[in-house]
Amino acid sequence: MLIFTHRRLNAAATDERALTREYTPFTDTLNSVDVSAGAQGSWKVTAQRSALSDADAVQLIDAVLKGNKPVLFYLHGNNTDPARCFARCDALERQHGVAVIGFSWTSEGYLPDGSDQPGLDKSKPATDDDDEALAHIKSRDSLREGWIARKARRYAQAKVNAQHSTDALARVLRLVASRRLHLQQQKVSLAVHSLGCHFLHYTVDQQDAQASLAAMHNVALMAGCTGAAKHAAWVGRIRPLQRVYITYTRADTVLFGAGVADGDVKLGTAPGSEMLSAPHYRYIDFENAKKMVPGAHSYFVARPGKKLSSHAALLFGRIFRSEPDFEGGIDASKKVYPLGCRADGTVCWMGAASPADGA
């Protein structure tokens, strides 16, 4: 797998430790590595490349685009260290029949020099390394607990890290889009998860970012950990060749915890009253769809030993492979969405309609 990153590389390492916690804010420096699976769930990192020129990055991107599979660019969410990024990209390739280009960013919430914030509780429960650890934030009172308070502060720093890294993300999106248009070989879609949506939100303002996104076939904003209020202002600036898909469910306890931590109702929980209604946008409600998904936050990929439901596998497989979710009139939607879609196609239901859907 090809992984781009703004993280500083450690030339002495040959596993996930090759990608450090350090980065330089407000630069468009791109580094990259090749990643393959090792023994017993380990990862082998080779071909470290620092401070890539555009010409060097283009060669790497072309090698993926000239392959025999549609390409998915994947942007991960909060508290995803390099090993978890590699695992998620690998799972997407295996489960959905795509070639993944990943972007690993400093979402663990450390400072730019890789150090931790001062004064944090250092206790480490088993759930500390879980990328869904924010689900343990149940109320404002829980923020007083040692490791949960630390998790909330790291989450806040991860948001800052994203906002200070938009130059690098905009650059790699620009390069991928330009090569997709030049080669005209494989289709390319963008999948963004959780806090990655906050990252993309701020990247949309960067030079040529909107044009880069317009060269994508589908853009999937999944379990978006970014404010639902006024999301139409920035999501409405994304106009891919086919469609933007926005997924949500009130059952997402990770996003509930994030909302407690920063006071925002998240897009991936409920999009609110400002939903976009143009043909380029479709909201997908996963309310009461627990039986068909492995969890309430990462329902687009199965965890080890689990399988996606046939409906979820069909839906995300099509979106990630740059296909329409369904073809034909609105009556054909039930082949993918168990409860069909609104007559205007703006909302489709994987489980049951949320009260705010106006079904």
XYZ file of C-alpha atoms in Angstrom:
359
model
C 0.000 0.000 0.000
C 1.087 3.547 -0.690
C 0.805 5.807 2.347
C 1.425 9.542 2.185
C 2.031 11.478 5.374
C 3.118 14.801 6.809
C 4.678 12.968 9.769
C 8.446 13.109 10.132
C 10.003 9.763 9.172
C 12.377 7.677 11.262
C 14.854 6.104 8.856
C 16.000 3.546 11.448
C 12.569 1.866 11.738
C 11.087 -0.743 9.423
C 7.606 -0.989 10.943
C 4.903 1.524 11.897
C 7.446 3.372 14.057
C 8.927 4.708 10.818
C 6.122 7.296 10.957
C 6.684 9.468 14.017
C 4.346 11.727 15.984
C 6.240 14.830 14.824
C 5.191 17.189 12.034
C 5.830 20.762 10.939
C 2.670 22.901 10.969
C 1.640 25.064 8.017
C 3.818 23.344 5.415
C 2.938 21.218 2.403
C 5.819 18.797 2.878
C 4.867 15.275 1.824
C 6.593 12.052 2.799
C 5.598 8.538 1.803
C 6.199 4.871 2.577
C 5.233 1.531 1.125
C 3.470 -0.781 3.573
C 2.902 -4.524 3.494
C 1.582 -7.006 6.031
C 4.140 -8.849 8.106
C 3.846 -11.840 10.402
C 1.212 -12.034 13.149
C -0.480 -8.742 12.423
C 2.725 -6.709 12.127
C 3.528 -4.198 9.401
C 6.563 -3.880 7.157
C 7.459 -0.362 6.082
C 9.818 0.087 3.141
C 10.861 2.742 0.637
C 10.825 5.716 2.979
C 10.782 8.927 0.971
C 11.104 12.330 2.647
C 10.295 15.770 1.232
C 8.866 14.441 -2.020
C 8.990 16.618 -5.090
C 5.834 16.769 -7.200
C 7.590 14.674 -9.856
C 8.481 11.956 -7.352
C 4.987 11.918 -5.842
C 3.434 11.694 -9.312
C 5.445 8.566 -10.107
C 4.114 6.870 -6.982
C 0.522 7.885 -7.673
C 0.744 6.795 -11.311
C 1.836 3.309 -10.264
C -1.420 2.905 -8.320
C -3.631 4.529 -10.968
C -2.192 2.252 -13.665
C -3.262 -0.837 -11.718
C -6.297 -3.003 -12.353
C -8.523 -1.768 -9.504
C -10.458 1.437 -8.869
C -8.615 3.677 -6.422
C -9.812 4.915 -3.046
C -8.049 7.758 -1.239
C -8.650 7.235 2.489
C -8.428 9.896 5.212
C -8.751 8.500 8.735
C -10.158 9.974 11.921
C -9.165 10.682 15.514
C -6.589 8.716 17.534
C -5.479 6.632 14.555
C -1.790 5.869 14.847
C 0.133 4.579 11.796
C -0.485 0.907 12.612
C -4.254 1.442 12.790
C -4.119 3.502 9.597
C -2.340 0.634 7.827
C -4.848 -1.896 9.174
C -7.829 0.168 8.032
C -6.385 0.709 4.538
C -5.635 -3.007 4.251
C -9.175 -3.910 5.331
C -10.677 -1.524 2.794
C -8.634 -3.108 0.018
C -9.588 -6.651 1.007
C -13.263 -6.043 1.705
C -14.180 -3.660 -1.092
C -11.970 -4.553 -4.053
C -10.109 -1.262 -4.311
C -6.511 -0.056 -4.309
C -6.087 2.334 -1.402
C -3.878 5.393 -1.139
C -3.841 6.401 2.531
C -2.909 9.606 4.302
C -1.563 9.224 7.851
C -1.813 12.369 9.951
C -1.066 13.237 13.585
C -4.511 12.458 14.945
C -3.302 11.020 18.272
C -3.319 14.525 19.756
C 0.348 15.065 20.559
C 2.082 18.396 20.079
C 3.938 19.057 16.805
C 7.267 18.036 18.328
C 5.763 14.676 19.297
C 5.602 15.420 23.014
C 2.501 15.156 25.175
C 0.646 18.088 26.651
C 1.782 19.024 30.157
C -0.160 18.013 33.239
C -2.004 15.019 31.798
C -2.881 11.946 33.827
C -0.493 9.190 32.721
C -2.641 6.184 33.676
C -3.276 3.920 30.709
C -6.387 1.724 30.770
C -6.904 -0.948 28.152
C -9.175 1.374 26.170
C -6.576 4.136 25.839
C -5.372 2.990 22.416
C -8.847 2.400 21.028
C -9.750 4.804 18.223
C -13.285 4.775 19.657
C -12.157 5.766 23.165
C -14.130 9.027 23.032
C -17.233 6.893 23.543
C -16.243 6.715 27.229
C -17.094 10.417 27.607
C -20.653 10.215 28.914
C -21.157 13.686 30.395
C -19.328 16.867 31.301
C -18.700 15.314 34.706
C -16.777 12.429 33.111
C -14.236 14.932 31.769
C -12.893 15.236 35.316
C -11.699 11.619 35.287
C -7.976 11.201 34.712
C -7.556 9.257 31.509
C -10.827 10.515 30.012
C -9.752 14.106 30.637
C -6.488 13.276 28.894
C -8.358 11.760 25.966
C -10.501 14.875 25.597
C -7.446 17.155 25.624
C -5.689 15.028 23.031
C -8.825 15.114 20.905
C -8.762 18.915 21.063
C -5.096 18.926 20.021
C -5.842 16.528 17.163
C -8.352 19.053 15.841
C -5.644 21.727 15.949
C -3.172 19.409 14.223
C -5.674 18.886 11.413
C -6.238 22.613 10.953
C -2.470 23.183 10.842
C -1.907 20.445 8.254
C -4.269 21.448 5.467
C -1.450 22.501 3.121
C -0.104 18.951 2.987
C -3.515 17.327 2.495
C -4.488 19.835 -0.196
C -1.236 19.141 -2.035
C -1.650 15.367 -2.164
C -5.306 15.675 -3.192
C -4.237 18.044 -5.972
C -1.600 15.591 -7.208
C -3.951 12.584 -7.119
C -6.675 14.507 -8.943
C -4.341 15.844 -11.626
C -2.984 12.366 -12.354
C -6.470 10.876 -12.432
C -7.438 13.422 -15.063
C -4.216 12.998 -17.030
C -4.174 9.198 -17.168
C -7.938 8.649 -17.525
C -7.424 5.027 -16.476
C -8.784 4.184 -13.028
C -11.606 5.972 -11.271
C -10.794 7.591 -7.929
C -13.063 8.278 -4.948
C -12.405 9.822 -1.559
C -13.476 8.238 1.740
C -13.225 10.406 4.867
C -13.910 9.085 8.355
C -14.768 10.788 11.637
C -12.342 13.624 12.527
C -11.008 13.389 8.990
C -14.172 15.318 8.034
C -13.030 18.174 10.290
C -9.669 18.003 8.493
C -11.342 18.134 5.070
C -13.618 20.956 6.235
C -10.610 23.221 6.712
C -8.794 21.909 3.634
C -11.600 22.935 1.278
C -10.372 26.523 1.582
C -6.877 25.685 0.330
C -5.664 26.457 -3.183
C -7.271 24.231 -5.838
C -8.868 21.977 -3.210
C -12.344 22.327 -4.671
C -11.043 21.564 -8.150
C -9.250 18.500 -6.801
C -12.428 17.209 -5.165
C -14.342 17.868 -8.374
C -12.085 15.337 -10.103
C -13.162 12.588 -7.672
C -16.042 10.343 -8.613
C -17.584 9.890 -5.158
C -16.821 11.598 -1.856
C -17.987 9.734 1.248
C -18.165 11.657 4.560
C -18.660 8.862 7.072
C -19.534 9.375 10.751
C -18.364 12.940 10.399
C -16.770 14.349 13.568
C -17.379 17.937 12.566
C -20.188 20.289 13.476
C -23.560 19.644 11.849
C -24.453 23.343 12.087
C -23.665 25.168 8.850
C -22.146 22.079 7.260
C -23.941 22.950 4.025
C -21.601 25.935 3.611
C -18.494 23.783 3.172
C -19.930 20.449 2.020
C -21.843 22.381 -0.627
C -18.513 23.427 -2.132
C -17.647 19.791 -2.857
C -18.970 18.831 -6.289
C -17.552 15.469 -7.387
C -18.340 13.827 -10.695
C -21.049 11.684 -9.103
C -22.115 12.364 -5.520
C -21.220 13.295 -1.949
C -22.536 10.769 0.577
C -23.027 11.832 4.223
C -23.684 9.017 6.711
C -25.106 9.419 10.214
C -26.795 7.735 13.167
C -27.740 8.927 16.641
C -26.370 5.619 17.977
C -22.781 6.785 17.377
C -21.457 6.979 20.944
C -18.019 8.140 19.776
C -19.531 11.252 18.229
C -21.717 11.770 21.286
C -18.572 11.798 23.435
C -16.853 14.189 21.042
C -19.871 16.467 21.236
C -19.712 16.472 25.021
C -16.007 17.329 24.825
C -16.341 20.309 22.489
C -20.017 21.284 22.623
C -20.912 20.545 18.988
C -23.612 18.271 17.626
C -21.741 16.243 15.045
C -22.627 15.789 11.388
C -22.326 12.018 11.756
C -24.925 12.026 14.534
C -27.637 14.136 12.921
C -27.223 16.559 10.015
C -29.866 18.936 11.342
C -32.104 21.266 9.384
C -29.532 22.550 6.878
C -29.389 19.481 4.683
C -28.297 19.973 1.086
C -30.964 19.089 -1.460
C -29.076 19.271 -4.776
C -28.610 16.084 -6.845
C -24.905 15.886 -5.921
C -25.690 15.110 -2.261
C -27.212 12.130 -0.489
C -27.597 11.586 3.260
C -27.611 7.978 4.487
C -29.349 7.294 7.783
C -28.019 4.269 9.704
C -30.512 4.657 12.537
C -31.515 1.278 13.987
C -29.227 -0.533 11.547
C -27.210 -2.272 14.271
C -27.843 -5.730 12.862
C -26.168 -4.903 9.572
C -23.094 -3.049 10.827
C -20.258 -4.109 13.150
C -20.352 -0.940 15.225
C -21.967 2.457 15.460
C -18.907 4.431 14.330
C -16.935 2.410 11.759
C -19.821 0.776 9.941
C -18.196 0.917 6.497
C -15.637 -1.801 7.211
C -15.854 -5.071 9.134
C -13.643 -5.673 12.124
C -11.390 -8.762 12.250
C -13.477 -11.916 12.367
C -16.679 -10.066 11.414
C -18.530 -9.417 8.171
C -20.525 -6.497 6.893
C -24.150 -7.189 6.142
C -24.944 -7.751 2.490
C -26.597 -4.327 2.260
C -23.670 -2.454 3.850
C -21.134 -4.363 1.747
C -23.075 -3.592 -1.416
C -23.495 0.086 -0.561
C -19.931 0.896 0.446
C -18.431 -1.378 -2.184
C -20.187 0.607 -4.892
C -19.356 3.999 -3.404
C -15.686 3.143 -2.851
C -15.337 1.648 -6.338
C -16.616 4.930 -7.807
C -19.936 3.465 -8.919
C -23.420 4.945 -8.321
C -25.063 3.522 -5.196
C -27.981 2.416 -7.357
C -29.086 2.944 -10.932
C -32.531 3.646 -12.294
C -35.429 5.479 -10.694
C -36.021 5.967 -6.998
C -37.916 2.655 -6.865
C -34.613 0.886 -7.517
C -33.140 2.264 -4.299
C -34.467 -0.617 -2.189
C -31.990 -2.951 -3.872
C -29.348 -1.169 -1.782
C -31.236 0.675 0.956
C -33.601 -1.638 2.897
C -36.111 1.147 3.515
C -35.578 2.981 0.263
C -35.161 6.732 -0.159
C -37.133 9.928 -0.122
C -38.855 10.700 -3.383
C -36.271 13.394 -4.109
C -33.367 11.064 -3.267
C -31.830 13.348 -0.649
C -32.112 10.827 2.220
C -31.888 7.043 2.119
C -32.447 4.666 5.031
C -30.346 1.674 6.037
C -32.390 1.012 9.161
C -35.308 3.208 10.197
C -35.895 6.893 9.681
C -34.666 9.264 12.349
C -37.270 11.758 13.579
C -35.385 14.607 11.915
C -35.587 12.939 8.500
C -39.169 13.940 7.985
C -39.945 10.555 6.448
